[in-house]
């Protein structure tokens, strides 16, 4: 069964279609969004996704009358760079993609962010479809129109808001995802419960292990509920003038950790976010915003799921507090040079604040 979640953004509204096997419906679902069939349909993907799933996608697209042209990039965060953006734009221009055409992003968050950015700036904006293939991309990065590349100063600092025309999330493709990537995406699922839905977090405490171990209905529910929460927030605050910043729970510390570790394999994005959520709860309890029991409960859940929950777990790679603070100062939420954090009153109630003394952050980041 397919669940469709609307993202209500006026004339830029679109649907997210979620379900097991929905990849086979991509052709007809994408065809329903175009006025005229483009001569060529570029499908931006990475080597892993291409090897495992491109044939099924191409068959569905071909059956609907499209002429798919794969553009296969190396996997990994390094692909979200100026160099690959340039390469991708040149390939799209060589294919003579028209402004009225469409680009398909078929992969994880790296491909979605890069292809979405390329679509957003090519000929001042070409439409694109998101077909996310990681749990992280299905519940987060494919929805909401944030696109970006990284630079040496930090992650996602160069990009545009460019909403996709459609999102198609086949939960069956997640069965080929390495366990570490699946778990990593789970951090973003838990984040939704933590920031705004305590009942969903309760449900996750009971069902998340089964969902990740192959319970299809639990996994589809987790993806669909996450998408619904994100869609509602994005519809209320597309450009992150307020509420949308809550989606960055765990990301202030997470992005700083990733930037410090230079996107190496030591921590995936989701692992950094999970550790970041634990740190956000600990800081909240240290500052008296939330009960220590809530912070411990969050830490316990992430530990039970198999995440690192302390900076000390990084061993020799553990950053000095000053190094992390330097990266936190680059965070896009900051204003007037003040570090801004997403903190919590309790599980299910997050808020944004710049009222955090630097000494408290240093104390948190120095804890054993
Ligand atoms: P990713 O795109 O690097 O994918 C992770 C790995 O899984 C890659 O090696 C990829 O080849 C492989 N893979 C993808 N699908 C697969 C499948 N079905 N089977 C087997 N292997 C598969 O990483 P990610 O975690 O999906 O995305 C991380 C990126 O997303 C980061 O750059 C982050 O900044 C970005 N992000 C963006 C937003 C947003 O709103 N735009 C939100 C969250 C994260
Ligand atoms: N992943 C955060 C956002 O989309 O706003």
XYZ file of C-alpha atoms and ligand atoms in Angstrom:
417
model
C 0.000 0.000 0.000
C 1.243 3.492 -0.837
C 0.817 6.387 1.574
C 0.810 9.855 0.036
C 1.734 12.852 2.148
C 1.076 16.319 0.722
C 3.531 19.194 1.169
C 1.287 22.261 0.964
C 3.268 25.117 -0.578
C 0.806 26.859 -2.892
C 1.834 26.526 -6.519
C 4.948 24.611 -5.418
C 2.966 21.937 -3.561
C 3.867 18.320 -4.127
C 3.254 14.834 -2.804
C 5.541 12.350 -1.112
C 4.588 8.796 -2.079
C 5.794 6.201 0.409
C 5.500 2.434 0.261
C 7.094 -0.928 -0.394
C 7.598 -1.411 -4.149
C 6.640 2.128 -5.195
C 9.863 2.333 -7.253
C 8.016 0.358 -9.929
C 5.456 3.145 -10.173
C 8.020 5.942 -10.617
C 7.494 6.210 -14.368
C 3.767 6.778 -14.234
C 3.913 8.936 -11.107
C 6.578 11.228 -12.577
C 4.799 11.307 -15.953
C 1.705 12.599 -14.159
C 3.705 15.672 -13.060
C 4.994 16.772 -16.495
C 3.112 18.699 -19.174
C 5.185 17.399 -22.092
C 7.569 14.437 -22.125
C 11.169 15.712 -22.155
C 13.485 14.328 -24.864
C 15.865 13.038 -22.193
C 15.417 12.428 -18.489
C 18.728 12.717 -16.601
C 18.877 10.433 -13.586
C 21.603 11.571 -11.193
C 22.722 8.729 -8.990
C 25.787 7.224 -7.342
C 27.707 4.064 -8.145
C 26.141 1.972 -5.364
C 22.548 2.934 -6.065
C 23.102 2.587 -9.790
C 24.457 -0.947 -9.412
C 21.638 -2.077 -7.122
C 18.531 -0.260 -8.287
C 18.993 1.665 -11.541
C 17.692 -1.167 -13.766
C 14.342 -1.273 -11.920
C 13.962 2.494 -12.084
C 14.942 2.670 -15.766
C 12.401 -0.014 -16.600
C 9.604 1.880 -14.903
C 10.648 5.187 -16.495
C 10.988 3.556 -19.932
C 7.572 1.920 -19.654
C 6.060 5.351 -19.008
C 7.683 6.738 -22.180
C 10.770 8.445 -20.691
C 14.261 8.217 -22.117
C 16.399 8.005 -18.949
C 20.075 9.089 -19.112
C 22.036 7.969 -16.044
C 24.681 10.298 -14.607
C 26.610 8.182 -12.137
C 28.778 9.890 -9.514
C 31.054 8.461 -6.826
C 29.340 7.727 -3.503
C 30.170 9.717 -0.388
C 30.008 13.171 1.133
C 32.972 14.380 -0.946
C 30.702 14.347 -3.980
C 28.748 17.279 -2.479
C 31.494 19.621 -3.647
C 32.175 22.452 -6.097
C 34.117 20.022 -8.276
C 31.243 17.554 -8.697
C 28.685 20.332 -8.980
C 30.634 21.682 -11.941
C 30.957 18.231 -13.452
C 27.255 17.564 -13.040
C 26.182 20.925 -14.484
C 28.397 20.351 -17.516
C 26.899 16.901 -18.070
C 23.369 18.296 -17.802
C 24.216 21.078 -20.259
C 25.802 18.551 -22.630
C 22.524 16.617 -22.527
C 20.818 19.858 -23.609
C 18.331 19.760 -20.769
C 15.723 22.451 -21.324
C 14.474 24.799 -18.654
C 11.082 23.100 -18.931
C 12.730 19.687 -18.419
C 13.107 17.541 -15.346
C 16.041 16.046 -13.450
C 15.746 12.952 -11.266
C 17.807 12.626 -8.083
C 18.078 8.918 -7.301
C 20.105 8.186 -4.186
C 20.801 9.278 -0.655
C 21.068 12.768 0.759
C 24.336 13.439 -1.041
C 22.804 12.888 -4.456
C 19.547 14.646 -3.532
C 21.323 17.718 -2.175
C 23.778 17.955 -5.091
C 21.303 17.196 -7.893
C 18.696 19.444 -6.290
C 21.206 22.313 -6.118
C 22.242 21.734 -9.736
C 18.553 21.725 -10.748
C 17.973 24.916 -8.761
C 20.661 26.889 -10.573
C 20.695 25.281 -14.027
C 19.071 27.728 -16.441
C 17.797 29.564 -13.332
C 15.806 26.582 -12.163
C 14.773 23.252 -13.645
C 12.223 20.972 -11.972
C 13.444 17.874 -10.201
C 12.083 14.683 -8.722
C 13.474 13.093 -5.579
C 13.690 9.304 -5.388
C 15.459 8.860 -2.036
C 17.147 5.525 -1.386
C 18.486 5.894 2.159
C 16.385 6.105 5.297
C 17.881 9.510 6.020
C 16.933 10.808 2.581
C 13.419 9.318 2.768
C 12.572 10.913 6.102
C 14.478 14.144 5.804
C 16.687 15.377 2.989
C 14.363 14.654 0.049
C 11.542 16.673 1.611
C 11.458 20.429 2.059
C 13.621 21.793 -0.728
C 16.934 22.414 1.019
C 19.742 21.733 -1.431
C 23.443 22.379 -0.956
C 27.063 21.469 -1.320
C 29.765 21.574 1.339
C 32.825 23.810 1.408
C 35.998 23.769 3.475
C 34.295 26.152 5.939
C 31.503 23.713 6.709
C 28.611 21.610 5.548
C 25.723 22.817 3.409
C 26.915 26.423 3.415
C 26.322 26.917 -0.318
C 22.894 26.098 -1.662
C 19.382 27.185 -2.543
C 15.841 26.369 -1.537
C 14.412 24.465 -4.477
C 11.387 22.266 -3.875
C 11.125 18.962 -5.734
C 8.102 18.333 -7.930
C 7.498 14.916 -6.423
C 9.137 12.603 -3.877
C 8.896 8.824 -4.248
C 10.205 6.783 -1.315
C 10.280 3.014 -1.774
C 10.945 1.437 1.621
C 11.942 -1.845 -0.104
C 15.120 -0.270 -1.496
C 16.274 0.216 2.092
C 16.830 -3.562 2.338
C 20.134 -3.197 0.435
C 21.341 -0.337 2.609
C 24.339 -1.218 4.807
C 23.183 -1.630 8.423
C 25.268 1.356 9.495
C 23.528 3.632 6.980
C 20.094 2.371 8.007
C 20.820 3.073 11.656
C 22.296 6.420 10.734
C 19.028 7.448 9.047
C 17.171 6.364 12.132
C 18.683 9.295 14.043
C 16.583 11.655 11.908
C 13.450 9.585 12.591
C 13.999 9.754 16.353
C 14.669 13.480 15.999
C 11.025 14.072 14.956
C 9.722 12.477 18.144
C 12.230 14.376 20.249
C 11.488 17.782 18.769
C 7.722 17.666 18.549
C 5.893 14.386 19.157
C 6.397 12.559 22.448
C 3.850 9.866 21.494
C 5.882 9.083 18.370
C 9.031 8.780 20.505
C 7.164 6.354 22.825
C 6.185 4.344 19.742
C 9.786 4.353 18.529
C 11.071 3.091 21.876
C 8.788 0.090 21.405
C 9.014 -0.447 17.632
C 12.177 1.066 16.166
C 14.282 -2.094 16.507
C 11.640 -4.134 14.653
C 11.294 -1.460 11.970
C 15.027 -1.572 11.289
C 15.126 -5.362 11.477
C 12.688 -5.804 8.584
C 9.157 -5.196 9.898
C 7.866 -3.530 6.740
C 4.734 -2.062 8.224
C 6.622 -0.533 11.171
C 9.257 0.875 8.812
C 6.651 2.389 6.496
C 4.848 3.929 9.456
C 8.114 5.424 10.760
C 8.941 6.904 7.333
C 5.418 8.190 6.655
C 5.012 9.738 10.118
C 8.405 11.440 9.847
C 7.523 12.805 6.389
C 4.173 14.050 7.649
C 5.840 15.912 10.517
C 8.432 17.429 8.214
C 5.820 18.321 5.559
C 3.696 20.148 8.139
C 6.637 22.131 9.489
C 7.898 23.022 5.997
C 4.399 24.114 4.935
C 4.272 26.514 7.912
C 7.846 27.807 7.596
C 9.414 26.970 4.244
C 12.359 29.396 4.500
C 13.250 28.681 8.116
C 12.227 31.976 9.614
C 11.138 30.201 12.782
C 9.749 26.754 13.461
C 11.725 24.943 10.751
C 14.906 25.554 12.721
C 13.612 22.931 15.189
C 14.430 20.311 12.545
C 18.046 21.090 13.354
C 17.783 19.457 16.766
C 21.084 17.611 17.194
C 22.543 19.240 14.080
C 24.414 22.152 15.689
C 26.726 19.731 17.483
C 26.373 17.138 14.723
C 27.513 19.433 11.910
C 30.376 20.718 14.075
C 31.535 17.147 14.705
C 31.313 16.288 11.020
C 33.174 19.425 9.978
C 35.882 18.790 12.575
C 36.297 15.188 11.460
C 36.263 16.439 7.856
C 33.434 14.191 6.828
C 35.616 11.105 7.252
C 34.149 7.696 7.895
C 34.476 7.990 11.655
C 30.950 9.375 12.067
C 28.156 9.318 9.512
C 25.806 12.300 9.388
C 23.150 10.385 11.337
C 25.615 9.179 13.954
C 26.724 12.778 14.425
C 23.064 13.861 14.732
C 22.316 11.146 17.316
C 25.284 12.241 19.423
C 24.216 15.846 18.806
C 20.700 15.103 20.128
C 22.152 13.568 23.278
C 24.362 16.647 23.749
C 21.396 18.996 23.152
C 19.383 17.176 25.840
C 22.353 17.195 28.234
C 22.924 20.911 27.689
C 19.200 21.539 28.227
C 19.263 19.681 31.507
C 22.540 21.365 32.556
C 20.883 24.773 31.973
C 17.737 23.726 33.863
C 15.437 23.703 30.828
C 14.623 19.999 31.023
C 14.687 17.230 33.632
C 17.818 15.118 33.743
C 15.616 11.977 33.484
C 14.517 13.083 30.008
C 18.139 13.459 28.908
C 18.993 10.041 30.326
C 16.003 8.458 28.575
C 17.128 9.862 25.220
C 20.688 8.731 25.813
C 19.447 5.235 26.750
C 17.333 4.956 23.612
C 20.173 5.948 21.290
C 22.569 3.625 23.127
C 20.064 0.739 22.876
C 19.781 1.373 19.146
C 23.586 1.132 18.849
C 24.740 4.752 18.624
C 27.708 6.471 20.268
C 26.283 8.685 22.993
C 29.367 10.406 24.423
C 32.209 12.413 22.922
C 34.557 10.124 24.853
C 33.416 7.290 22.537
C 35.407 9.033 19.782
C 38.636 8.102 21.579
C 41.687 9.831 20.143
C 39.566 11.587 17.529
C 37.625 13.440 20.246
C 37.737 17.155 19.390
C 38.791 19.808 21.874
C 35.841 22.011 22.981
C 37.399 25.061 21.294
C 37.533 23.233 17.952
C 33.849 22.335 18.101
C 32.898 25.850 19.198
C 34.780 27.286 16.202
C 32.595 25.165 13.914
C 29.413 25.960 15.861
C 30.113 29.648 15.174
C 29.665 28.883 11.429
C 26.168 27.477 11.997
C 23.527 28.927 9.667
C 21.135 29.554 12.578
C 23.523 32.066 14.186
C 22.708 35.756 14.143
C 24.857 38.686 15.247
C 27.740 36.309 15.957
C 25.769 34.562 18.740
C 25.777 30.788 18.849
C 22.212 29.510 18.488
C 21.027 26.108 19.731
C 17.937 23.949 19.483
C 17.270 22.915 23.078
C 14.379 21.101 24.763
C 11.918 21.505 27.606
C 11.152 17.795 27.431
C 10.872 14.974 24.907
C 8.529 16.323 22.216
C 9.077 20.027 22.938
C 12.083 21.766 21.408
C 12.845 25.478 21.133
C 15.524 27.697 19.617
C 17.678 29.910 21.804
C 20.806 32.018 21.603
C 20.757 32.454 25.353
C 23.410 29.875 26.156
C 26.564 30.887 28.043
C 29.719 29.739 26.279
C 31.068 28.372 29.596
C 28.152 25.911 29.717
C 28.961 24.692 26.215
C 32.623 24.299 27.144
C 31.643 22.389 30.300
C 29.355 20.104 28.281
C 32.007 19.431 25.664
C 34.625 18.717 28.333
C 32.514 16.127 30.200
C 33.753 12.551 30.410
P 24.628 9.213 1.215
O 23.838 9.853 0.163
O 26.096 9.399 1.196
O 24.314 7.652 1.211
C 24.974 6.813 2.127
C 25.583 5.594 1.439
O 24.550 4.687 1.112
C 26.298 5.898 0.138
O 27.452 5.099 0.077
C 25.306 5.453 -0.927
O 25.947 5.048 -2.116
C 24.658 4.282 -0.240
N 23.299 3.974 -0.672
C 22.295 4.829 -0.916
N 21.149 4.145 -1.122
C 21.444 2.846 -1.021
C 20.676 1.656 -1.087
N 19.349 1.677 -1.239
N 21.319 0.465 -0.951
C 22.669 0.436 -0.716
N 23.427 1.515 -0.608
C 22.821 2.714 -0.748
O 24.176 9.663 2.677
P 22.768 10.006 3.339
O 22.932 9.613 4.738
O 21.626 9.511 2.562
O 22.714 11.602 3.236
C 23.612 12.418 3.946
C 23.581 13.792 3.358
O 22.264 14.329 3.446
C 24.493 14.769 4.065
O 25.231 15.439 3.101
C 23.548 15.715 4.758
O 24.069 17.023 4.873
C 22.364 15.698 3.831
N 21.110 16.114 4.449
C 20.368 17.043 3.815
C 19.155 17.433 4.342
C 18.296 18.407 3.602
O 17.295 18.873 4.158
N 18.596 18.708 2.366
C 18.692 16.866 5.537
C 19.483 15.908 6.155
C 20.690 15.535 5.600
N 16.968 18.931 7.647
C 16.554 20.198 8.140
C 15.600 20.903 7.261
O 15.211 20.403 6.231
O 15.196 21.981 7.577
